[in-house]
Amino acid sequence: MRFYSSGIHLYRANPAKAGRDPATVIREALAKALVPYYPLAGRLREEEGRKLVVDCAGQGVMFAEADADLTADDFGDVQSPPFPCFERFILESTTIAGVEPVIDRPLLYIQVTRLKCGGFIFGQRFCHCIVDAPGGMQFEKAICELACGAAAPSVAPSWGREMFMARHPPRPSYPHLEYREPAGGGADQPDRVLTTHPRDVARVPFFFGPREIAGLRQRAPPGMRCSRFELVAAAIWRSRAAALGYAPDEEVRLSFIVNARGRAEIPLPEGFYGNAFAYSVAATTSGELTGKDLGYALELVKKAKSAVTYDYLLSVADLMVLTGRPLFALSRTDIVSDISHAGFKSIDFGWGEAVYGGPAKGGEGPVLGVTNYFSRAKNGKGEEGTVVPICLPKDAMEKFQLEIEGLTAEL
């Protein structure tokens, strides 16, 4: 997770806040929030075995304010990432050759951009080593509460990372395909997604509303109970494999994030704001995935989803210690993350609910197009559904669209 995750919140003018500068209000609240959340004001240091620790010496976070000759309406009805011209509204860190981008850098970058209509944009970049989406939202809500006059955040932060420490001795007890390259193919057959130049990538948001979900449910095995996430994830995985034209014997994967919060068997302390999830993997050959019906993919997704337990999380920690904390595997892998329940729009600094709240980009991580977000949105008819921005080589996108249309058409 050695990268930054970016978010954008767009706000309209609020007559009740006339004369108040949002940058000043947020900056003062941010300073107060960093007192209980002091690790966020520190810096990461790397120790033996690539182990990361936080030096808590009050180094601070990066904060910038800006002005734009734009109004909130100029951005249109943004329903899903990427946010238009997001690069202008998030404060980027500098790149230092030969140094990993998260070591000895600020763990949080914030930019408040005032708009000429009286609204503003709040842009942030969190170091993903320190927080996940719910943890970041917890911190931002603390800023909101302080900005609105609270004496202290309603939820006290808890560090609690020791509950995910590796065991002594480490004893990984699961295959953990998420950290092993898939079978089949080779150096002479690199993954097209990983080698396509950004200018040759198409980015299209796909909306799964009541009609599309009904079509997918009709293709599920009779009696199988499936969540919306499982249906959409299975459909995207199958369609993506078909569109990219992998050889029938090549292993293809769907890797998705399973949240550990709110589960009785995983005793997270109240106020925990660190990473509380694991990657789980569904794997099969391209020929099996695309040659069988959607029910086959659904079975694999449901099985992988149920595999993540507290013991699984500890097994991941053990594996990290033994293998030098590798990056998760990317080849022939579609990574999906459901952020529809993260509560981005609920971030209110006193100006009201955000017009747009969510990721700045269409995906995070080291390679464009590998990670896809699931978020909630409404279509032109006002119907609510799941929207997923997909990145694929341009010549594969048309095939993907046809595959999705075939799976979501009502029988």
CSV table of C-alpha atoms in Angstrom, one decimal:
chain,number,residue,atom,x,y,z
A,1,MET,CA,0.0,0.0,0.0
A,2,ARG,CA,2.9,2.3,-0.6
A,3,PHE,CA,1.1,5.0,-2.5
A,4,TYR,CA,-1.3,7.9,-1.9
A,5,SER,CA,-5.1,7.7,-2.2
A,6,SER,CA,-6.7,10.9,-3.5
A,7,GLY,CA,-10.2,12.3,-2.8
A,8,ILE,CA,-12.2,15.3,-3.9
A,9,HIS,CA,-15.2,17.0,-2.2
A,10,LEU,CA,-17.1,19.8,-4.1
A,11,TYR,CA,-19.3,22.3,-2.2
A,12,ARG,CA,-21.7,25.0,-3.3
A,13,ALA,CA,-21.9,28.4,-1.7
A,14,ASN,CA,-23.8,28.6,1.6
A,15,PRO,CA,-25.4,32.0,2.3
A,16,ALA,CA,-25.1,31.3,6.0
A,17,LYS,CA,-21.4,31.2,5.6
A,18,ALA,CA,-21.1,34.5,3.7
A,19,GLY,CA,-17.8,36.2,4.7
A,20,ARG,CA,-16.2,33.0,6.1
A,21,ASP,CA,-13.2,31.7,4.3
A,22,PRO,CA,-13.4,27.9,4.0
A,23,ALA,CA,-9.6,27.6,3.8
A,24,THR,CA,-9.2,29.3,7.1
A,25,VAL,CA,-12.0,27.4,8.8
A,26,ILE,CA,-10.6,24.0,7.6
A,27,ARG,CA,-7.0,24.9,8.3
A,28,GLU,CA,-7.8,25.8,11.9
A,29,ALA,CA,-9.9,22.6,12.4
A,30,LEU,CA,-7.2,20.5,10.8
A,31,ALA,CA,-4.7,21.8,13.3
A,32,LYS,CA,-6.9,20.8,16.2
A,33,ALA,CA,-7.7,17.4,14.7
A,34,LEU,CA,-4.0,16.5,14.4
A,35,VAL,CA,-3.6,16.7,18.2
A,36,PRO,CA,-5.4,13.4,18.9
A,37,TYR,CA,-4.5,12.1,15.4
A,38,TYR,CA,-0.8,13.0,15.9
A,39,PRO,CA,0.6,10.0,13.9
A,40,LEU,CA,-0.8,11.7,10.8
A,41,ALA,CA,1.5,14.6,11.4
A,42,GLY,CA,4.6,12.3,11.5
A,43,ARG,CA,6.8,10.7,8.9
A,44,LEU,CA,7.3,7.1,7.8
A,45,ARG,CA,10.7,5.5,8.4
A,46,GLU,CA,11.8,2.2,7.0
A,47,GLU,CA,13.5,-0.4,9.2
A,48,GLU,CA,15.0,-3.8,8.6
A,49,GLY,CA,12.8,-6.0,6.4
A,50,ARG,CA,11.0,-3.0,4.9
A,51,LYS,CA,9.2,-2.6,8.2
A,52,LEU,CA,7.5,0.8,8.4
A,53,VAL,CA,7.3,2.9,11.6
A,54,VAL,CA,6.0,6.4,12.2
A,55,ASP,CA,8.3,9.0,13.6
A,56,CYS,CA,5.9,11.2,15.6
A,57,ALA,CA,7.7,14.5,16.0
A,58,GLY,CA,5.0,16.9,14.9
A,59,GLN,CA,6.4,17.5,11.5
A,60,GLY,CA,2.9,18.4,10.2
A,61,VAL,CA,0.9,17.9,7.0
A,62,MET,CA,1.0,19.8,3.8
A,63,PHE,CA,-1.8,22.4,3.4
A,64,ALA,CA,-2.3,24.7,0.4
A,65,GLU,CA,-5.1,27.2,-0.6
A,66,ALA,CA,-5.9,28.3,-4.1
A,67,ASP,CA,-8.5,30.2,-6.1
A,68,ALA,CA,-10.2,29.1,-9.3
A,69,ASP,CA,-12.2,31.2,-11.8
A,70,LEU,CA,-14.9,28.5,-11.8
A,71,THR,CA,-18.2,27.8,-10.2
A,72,ALA,CA,-19.6,24.6,-8.8
A,73,ASP,CA,-22.0,24.3,-11.8
A,74,ASP,CA,-19.0,24.3,-14.2
A,75,PHE,CA,-18.2,20.8,-13.2
A,76,GLY,CA,-21.6,19.4,-14.3
A,77,ASP,CA,-23.3,16.5,-12.6
A,78,VAL,CA,-20.3,14.5,-11.6
A,79,GLN,CA,-21.5,11.0,-10.4
A,80,SER,CA,-18.3,9.0,-10.4
A,81,PRO,CA,-14.5,9.4,-10.7
A,82,PRO,CA,-12.5,10.7,-12.2
A,83,PHE,CA,-13.3,14.3,-11.1
A,84,PRO,CA,-12.8,16.8,-14.0
A,85,CYS,CA,-9.3,18.2,-14.0
A,86,PHE,CA,-8.6,16.6,-10.6
A,87,GLU,CA,-4.9,17.3,-11.0
A,88,ARG,CA,-5.6,21.0,-10.3
A,89,PHE,CA,-7.3,20.4,-7.0
A,90,ILE,CA,-5.1,17.9,-5.2
A,91,LEU,CA,-1.7,18.9,-3.8
A,92,GLU,CA,0.9,16.6,-5.3
A,93,SER,CA,4.1,15.5,-3.6
A,94,THR,CA,7.5,16.0,-5.3
A,95,THR,CA,9.3,13.0,-6.7
A,96,ILE,CA,12.8,12.3,-5.5
A,97,ALA,CA,14.8,9.8,-7.6
A,98,GLY,CA,15.9,6.7,-5.8
A,99,VAL,CA,13.6,7.2,-2.7
A,100,GLU,CA,10.3,5.4,-2.2
A,101,PRO,CA,7.5,7.9,-2.5
A,102,VAL,CA,6.1,7.4,1.0
A,103,ILE,CA,9.3,7.5,3.1
A,104,ASP,CA,10.0,10.7,5.0
A,105,ARG,CA,7.1,12.5,3.2
A,106,PRO,CA,4.0,14.1,4.6
A,107,LEU,CA,1.3,11.5,5.2
A,108,LEU,CA,-1.4,13.9,4.3
A,109,TYR,CA,-1.7,16.6,1.6
A,110,ILE,CA,-4.7,19.0,1.6
A,111,GLN,CA,-5.7,21.7,-0.8
A,112,VAL,CA,-8.7,24.0,-0.4
A,113,THR,CA,-9.6,25.8,-3.7
A,114,ARG,CA,-12.1,28.7,-3.4
A,115,LEU,CA,-14.5,29.0,-6.3
A,116,LYS,CA,-15.9,32.3,-7.6
A,117,CYS,CA,-19.5,31.3,-6.8
A,118,GLY,CA,-18.6,31.1,-3.1
A,119,GLY,CA,-18.3,27.3,-3.1
A,120,PHE,CA,-15.0,25.4,-2.8
A,121,ILE,CA,-13.2,22.2,-3.4
A,122,PHE,CA,-11.5,20.1,-0.7
A,123,GLY,CA,-8.8,17.9,-2.2
A,124,GLN,CA,-6.8,15.4,-0.1
A,125,ARG,CA,-4.1,12.8,-0.6
A,126,PHE,CA,-3.7,10.2,2.3
A,127,CYS,CA,-0.7,7.9,2.5
A,128,HIS,CA,-2.5,4.5,2.1
A,129,CYS,CA,0.0,2.9,4.5
A,130,ILE,CA,-1.6,4.8,7.4
A,131,VAL,CA,-5.3,4.9,6.6
A,132,ASP,CA,-7.9,3.1,4.5
A,133,ALA,CA,-11.1,4.8,3.1
A,134,PRO,CA,-13.2,4.4,6.3
A,135,GLY,CA,-10.2,5.5,8.4
A,136,GLY,CA,-9.7,8.6,6.2
A,137,MET,CA,-13.4,9.4,6.5
A,138,GLN,CA,-13.2,9.1,10.3
A,139,PHE,CA,-10.4,11.7,10.3
A,140,GLU,CA,-12.2,14.0,7.9
A,141,LYS,CA,-15.4,13.8,10.0
A,142,ALA,CA,-13.3,14.9,13.0
A,143,ILE,CA,-12.1,17.9,11.0
A,144,CYS,CA,-15.8,18.7,10.2
A,145,GLU,CA,-16.9,18.4,13.8
A,146,LEU,CA,-14.2,20.8,14.9
A,147,ALA,CA,-14.9,23.2,12.1
A,148,CYS,CA,-18.6,23.3,13.2
A,149,GLY,CA,-17.6,24.2,16.8
A,150,ALA,CA,-17.2,20.9,18.6
A,151,ALA,CA,-14.7,20.9,21.4
A,152,ALA,CA,-13.4,17.4,20.4
A,153,PRO,CA,-14.1,14.7,17.8
A,154,SER,CA,-17.1,12.5,18.8
A,155,VAL,CA,-15.0,9.4,18.0
A,156,ALA,CA,-11.6,9.2,19.8
A,157,PRO,CA,-8.9,7.7,17.5
A,158,SER,CA,-7.3,4.4,18.4
A,159,TRP,CA,-4.0,3.3,16.9
A,160,GLY,CA,-4.5,-0.4,17.5
A,161,ARG,CA,-2.1,-1.6,14.8
A,162,GLU,CA,-0.7,-4.3,17.2
A,163,MET,CA,-3.7,-6.5,16.6
A,164,PHE,CA,-2.4,-7.1,13.1
A,165,MET,CA,1.2,-7.9,14.0
A,166,ALA,CA,2.7,-11.0,12.6
A,167,ARG,CA,2.9,-14.0,14.9
A,168,HIS,CA,6.0,-15.5,16.4
A,169,PRO,CA,7.1,-17.5,14.5
A,170,PRO,CA,5.3,-16.4,11.4
A,171,ARG,CA,3.1,-19.2,10.0
A,172,PRO,CA,1.1,-18.3,6.8
A,173,SER,CA,-1.8,-20.7,6.6
A,174,TYR,CA,-3.4,-19.8,3.3
A,175,PRO,CA,-2.2,-19.8,-0.3
A,176,HIS,CA,-2.5,-16.0,-0.7
A,177,LEU,CA,-2.7,-16.0,-4.4
A,178,GLU,CA,-2.9,-12.2,-4.2
A,179,TYR,CA,0.9,-12.1,-3.8
A,180,ARG,CA,1.8,-14.7,-6.4
A,181,GLU,CA,1.9,-14.2,-10.1
A,182,PRO,CA,-0.8,-16.1,-12.0
A,183,ALA,CA,0.0,-19.3,-13.9
A,184,GLY,CA,0.3,-19.5,-17.7
A,185,GLY,CA,1.8,-17.0,-20.1
A,186,GLY,CA,5.3,-15.7,-19.6
A,187,ALA,CA,7.8,-12.9,-20.2
A,188,ASP,CA,7.0,-13.2,-23.9
A,189,GLN,CA,3.3,-12.7,-23.2
A,190,PRO,CA,3.0,-9.6,-20.9
A,191,ASP,CA,-0.4,-8.5,-19.7
A,192,ARG,CA,-1.8,-6.0,-22.2
A,193,VAL,CA,-3.3,-3.8,-19.4
A,194,LEU,CA,0.1,-3.4,-17.8
A,195,THR,CA,1.9,-2.5,-21.0
A,196,THR,CA,-0.6,-0.2,-22.7
A,197,HIS,CA,0.4,3.4,-22.9
A,198,PRO,CA,-2.0,5.8,-21.1
A,199,ARG,CA,-2.9,7.6,-24.3
A,200,ASP,CA,-4.2,4.3,-25.7
A,201,VAL,CA,-6.4,3.6,-22.7
A,202,ALA,CA,-10.2,4.2,-22.8
A,203,ARG,CA,-12.0,5.1,-19.6
A,204,VAL,CA,-15.8,4.5,-19.6
A,205,PRO,CA,-18.2,4.5,-16.6
A,206,PHE,CA,-20.6,1.6,-16.5
A,207,PHE,CA,-23.9,2.0,-14.7
A,208,PHE,CA,-25.7,-1.0,-13.1
A,209,GLY,CA,-29.2,0.2,-12.2
A,210,PRO,CA,-32.4,-1.8,-11.5
A,211,ARG,CA,-32.6,-3.1,-15.1
A,212,GLU,CA,-29.0,-4.3,-15.3
A,213,ILE,CA,-29.1,-5.9,-11.9
A,214,ALA,CA,-32.3,-7.7,-12.8
A,215,GLY,CA,-30.7,-9.1,-15.9
A,216,LEU,CA,-27.7,-10.3,-13.9
A,217,ARG,CA,-29.9,-12.0,-11.3
A,218,GLN,CA,-31.7,-13.9,-14.1
A,219,ARG,CA,-28.3,-15.4,-14.9
A,220,ALA,CA,-27.5,-16.5,-11.4
A,221,PRO,CA,-28.2,-20.1,-10.5
A,222,PRO,CA,-31.7,-20.7,-9.1
A,223,GLY,CA,-31.8,-20.2,-5.3
A,224,MET,CA,-28.3,-18.6,-5.1
A,225,ARG,CA,-28.4,-15.5,-2.9
A,226,CYS,CA,-26.1,-12.8,-4.4
A,227,SER,CA,-25.3,-9.3,-3.4
A,228,ARG,CA,-25.2,-6.4,-5.8
A,229,PHE,CA,-21.5,-6.3,-5.4
A,230,GLU,CA,-21.1,-10.0,-6.2
A,231,LEU,CA,-23.2,-9.8,-9.3
A,232,VAL,CA,-21.5,-6.8,-10.7
A,233,ALA,CA,-18.0,-8.0,-9.8
A,234,ALA,CA,-18.6,-11.4,-11.5
A,235,ALA,CA,-20.0,-9.7,-14.6
A,236,ILE,CA,-17.0,-7.3,-14.9
A,237,TRP,CA,-14.4,-10.0,-14.4
A,238,ARG,CA,-15.9,-12.3,-17.0
A,239,SER,CA,-16.4,-9.5,-19.5
A,240,ARG,CA,-12.9,-8.1,-19.0
A,241,ALA,CA,-11.3,-11.5,-19.6
A,242,ALA,CA,-13.2,-12.0,-22.8
A,243,ALA,CA,-12.4,-8.5,-24.0
A,244,LEU,CA,-8.7,-8.8,-23.4
A,245,GLY,CA,-8.5,-12.1,-25.3
A,246,TYR,CA,-6.4,-14.1,-22.9
A,247,ALA,CA,-5.4,-17.6,-24.0
A,248,PRO,CA,-7.8,-20.3,-22.7
A,249,ASP,CA,-5.1,-21.9,-20.4
A,250,GLU,CA,-4.0,-18.6,-18.9
A,251,GLU,CA,-5.0,-18.0,-15.3
A,252,VAL,CA,-7.1,-14.9,-14.7
A,253,ARG,CA,-8.1,-13.4,-11.4
A,254,LEU,CA,-10.5,-11.1,-9.7
A,255,SER,CA,-9.0,-9.6,-6.6
A,256,PHE,CA,-11.2,-7.5,-4.3
A,257,ILE,CA,-11.0,-5.8,-0.9
A,258,VAL,CA,-12.8,-7.4,2.0
A,259,ASN,CA,-13.5,-5.0,4.8
A,260,ALA,CA,-12.8,-6.3,8.4
A,261,ARG,CA,-14.9,-3.6,10.1
A,262,GLY,CA,-18.2,-4.5,11.7
A,263,ARG,CA,-17.4,-8.2,12.0
A,264,ALA,CA,-17.7,-9.8,15.5
A,265,GLU,CA,-14.9,-12.2,14.9
A,266,ILE,CA,-12.4,-9.4,14.2
A,267,PRO,CA,-12.0,-7.4,17.4
A,268,LEU,CA,-11.1,-3.9,16.0
A,269,PRO,CA,-11.0,-1.3,18.7
A,270,GLU,CA,-13.5,1.6,18.4
A,271,GLY,CA,-11.9,4.5,16.6
A,272,PHE,CA,-9.4,2.4,14.6
A,273,TYR,CA,-8.5,4.4,11.5
A,274,GLY,CA,-5.8,2.2,9.9
A,275,ASN,CA,-6.0,-0.4,7.1
A,276,ALA,CA,-8.6,-3.0,8.1
A,277,PHE,CA,-9.0,-5.1,5.1
A,278,ALA,CA,-7.4,-7.9,3.0
A,279,TYR,CA,-7.3,-8.7,-0.6
A,280,SER,CA,-9.1,-12.0,-1.5
A,281,VAL,CA,-8.7,-13.7,-4.9
A,282,ALA,CA,-11.0,-15.6,-7.2
A,283,ALA,CA,-9.0,-17.5,-9.8
A,284,THR,CA,-9.6,-19.8,-12.8
A,285,THR,CA,-8.5,-20.1,-16.4
A,286,SER,CA,-9.7,-17.7,-19.0
A,287,GLY,CA,-11.3,-20.6,-21.0
A,288,GLU,CA,-13.3,-21.7,-18.0
A,289,LEU,CA,-14.4,-18.2,-17.0
A,290,THR,CA,-15.5,-17.1,-20.4
A,291,GLY,CA,-16.8,-20.5,-21.6
A,292,LYS,CA,-19.1,-21.1,-18.6
A,293,ASP,CA,-22.2,-19.1,-17.5
A,294,LEU,CA,-22.2,-16.3,-15.0
A,295,GLY,CA,-23.0,-18.7,-12.2
A,296,TYR,CA,-19.5,-20.2,-12.4
A,297,ALA,CA,-17.9,-16.8,-11.8
A,298,LEU,CA,-20.4,-16.0,-9.0
A,299,GLU,CA,-19.5,-19.2,-7.1
A,300,LEU,CA,-15.8,-18.3,-7.2
A,301,VAL,CA,-16.5,-14.7,-6.1
A,302,LYS,CA,-18.7,-15.8,-3.2
A,303,LYS,CA,-16.1,-18.4,-2.0
A,304,ALA,CA,-13.3,-15.8,-2.1
A,305,LYS,CA,-15.4,-13.3,-0.3
A,306,SER,CA,-16.1,-15.6,2.6
A,307,ALA,CA,-12.4,-16.6,3.0
A,308,VAL,CA,-11.3,-13.5,4.9
A,309,THR,CA,-11.3,-14.1,8.7
A,310,TYR,CA,-9.2,-12.7,11.5
A,311,ASP,CA,-6.9,-15.8,11.0
A,312,TYR,CA,-6.6,-14.9,7.3
A,313,LEU,CA,-5.6,-11.3,8.2
A,314,LEU,CA,-2.9,-12.6,10.6
A,315,SER,CA,-1.7,-15.0,7.9
A,316,VAL,CA,-1.2,-12.0,5.6
A,317,ALA,CA,0.8,-10.3,8.2
A,318,ASP,CA,3.0,-13.4,8.6
A,319,LEU,CA,3.5,-13.6,4.9
A,320,MET,CA,4.6,-10.0,4.7
A,321,VAL,CA,7.3,-10.6,7.3
A,322,LEU,CA,8.6,-13.7,5.5
A,323,THR,CA,8.6,-12.3,2.0
A,324,GLY,CA,9.7,-8.7,2.5
A,325,ARG,CA,6.3,-7.1,2.1
A,326,PRO,CA,5.8,-7.5,-1.7
A,327,LEU,CA,3.3,-5.6,-3.9
A,328,PHE,CA,0.1,-7.5,-4.7
A,329,ALA,CA,0.2,-9.3,-8.0
A,330,LEU,CA,-1.1,-7.4,-11.0
A,331,SER,CA,-0.8,-9.6,-14.1
A,332,ARG,CA,-4.1,-10.7,-15.6
A,333,THR,CA,-5.8,-9.5,-12.4
A,334,ASP,CA,-8.8,-7.2,-12.1
A,335,ILE,CA,-8.8,-5.5,-8.7
A,336,VAL,CA,-12.1,-4.0,-7.5
A,337,SER,CA,-13.0,-2.0,-4.4
A,338,ASP,CA,-16.5,-1.2,-3.2
A,339,ILE,CA,-16.5,2.3,-1.7
A,340,SER,CA,-20.2,2.9,-2.0
A,341,HIS,CA,-20.7,2.8,1.8
A,342,ALA,CA,-17.7,5.0,2.7
A,343,GLY,CA,-19.8,8.1,3.3
A,344,PHE,CA,-17.8,10.5,1.1
A,345,LYS,CA,-20.8,12.9,0.6
A,346,SER,CA,-21.5,13.1,4.3
A,347,ILE,CA,-18.3,15.2,4.9
A,348,ASP,CA,-19.7,18.6,5.9
A,349,PHE,CA,-17.4,21.4,7.0
A,350,GLY,CA,-20.4,23.6,7.7
A,351,TRP,CA,-21.3,24.4,4.1
A,352,GLY,CA,-23.7,21.5,3.7
A,353,GLU,CA,-23.4,18.1,2.0
A,354,ALA,CA,-20.9,17.8,-0.9
A,355,VAL,CA,-22.2,18.0,-4.5
A,356,TYR,CA,-19.5,15.4,-5.3
A,357,GLY,CA,-17.6,13.4,-2.8
A,358,GLY,CA,-15.3,10.5,-3.7
A,359,PRO,CA,-12.1,9.4,-5.3
A,360,ALA,CA,-10.3,11.9,-7.5
A,361,LYS,CA,-9.2,9.3,-10.0
A,362,GLY,CA,-10.8,6.3,-11.6
A,363,GLY,CA,-8.4,4.0,-9.8
A,364,GLU,CA,-5.5,4.0,-7.4
A,365,GLY,CA,-2.3,2.1,-7.2
A,366,PRO,CA,0.8,1.8,-9.4
A,367,VAL,CA,-0.8,1.0,-12.8
A,368,LEU,CA,-3.7,2.7,-14.5
A,369,GLY,CA,-6.7,0.5,-15.1
A,370,VAL,CA,-6.0,-2.3,-12.7
A,371,THR,CA,-8.1,-1.1,-9.8
A,372,ASN,CA,-11.7,-0.2,-10.3
A,373,TYR,CA,-14.0,1.5,-7.8
A,374,PHE,CA,-17.7,0.7,-7.2
A,375,SER,CA,-19.7,3.7,-6.1
A,376,ARG,CA,-23.3,4.8,-5.9
A,377,ALA,CA,-24.8,7.1,-8.4
A,378,LYS,CA,-28.0,8.1,-10.2
A,379,ASN,CA,-28.6,7.9,-14.0
A,380,GLY,CA,-30.5,10.3,-16.1
A,381,LYS,CA,-33.8,8.8,-15.0
A,382,GLY,CA,-33.1,9.4,-11.4
A,383,GLU,CA,-32.6,5.6,-10.7
A,384,GLU,CA,-29.9,4.8,-8.2
A,385,GLY,CA,-27.4,2.1,-9.0
A,386,THR,CA,-23.7,1.1,-8.9
A,387,VAL,CA,-21.3,2.9,-11.3
A,388,VAL,CA,-17.9,1.4,-12.1
A,389,PRO,CA,-15.3,3.4,-14.2
A,390,ILE,CA,-13.5,0.9,-16.4
A,391,CYS,CA,-10.1,1.4,-17.9
A,392,LEU,CA,-9.0,-0.8,-20.8
A,393,PRO,CA,-7.0,-0.6,-24.0
A,394,LYS,CA,-9.2,1.2,-26.6
A,395,ASP,CA,-9.5,-1.8,-28.9
A,396,ALA,CA,-10.8,-3.9,-26.0
A,397,MET,CA,-13.4,-1.5,-24.7
A,398,GLU,CA,-16.0,-2.1,-27.5
A,399,LYS,CA,-15.7,-5.9,-26.8
A,400,PHE,CA,-16.2,-5.3,-23.1
A,401,GLN,CA,-19.3,-3.2,-23.7
A,402,LEU,CA,-20.8,-5.9,-25.8
A,403,GLU,CA,-20.1,-8.5,-23.2
A,404,ILE,CA,-21.7,-6.4,-20.4
A,405,GLU,CA,-24.7,-5.7,-22.6
A,406,GLY,CA,-25.2,-9.4,-23.2
A,407,LEU,CA,-25.0,-10.2,-19.5
A,408,THR,CA,-27.3,-7.4,-18.3
A,409,ALA,CA,-30.0,-7.8,-21.0
A,410,GLU,CA,-33.2,-9.2,-19.4
A,411,LEU,CA,-34.1,-12.7,-20.6
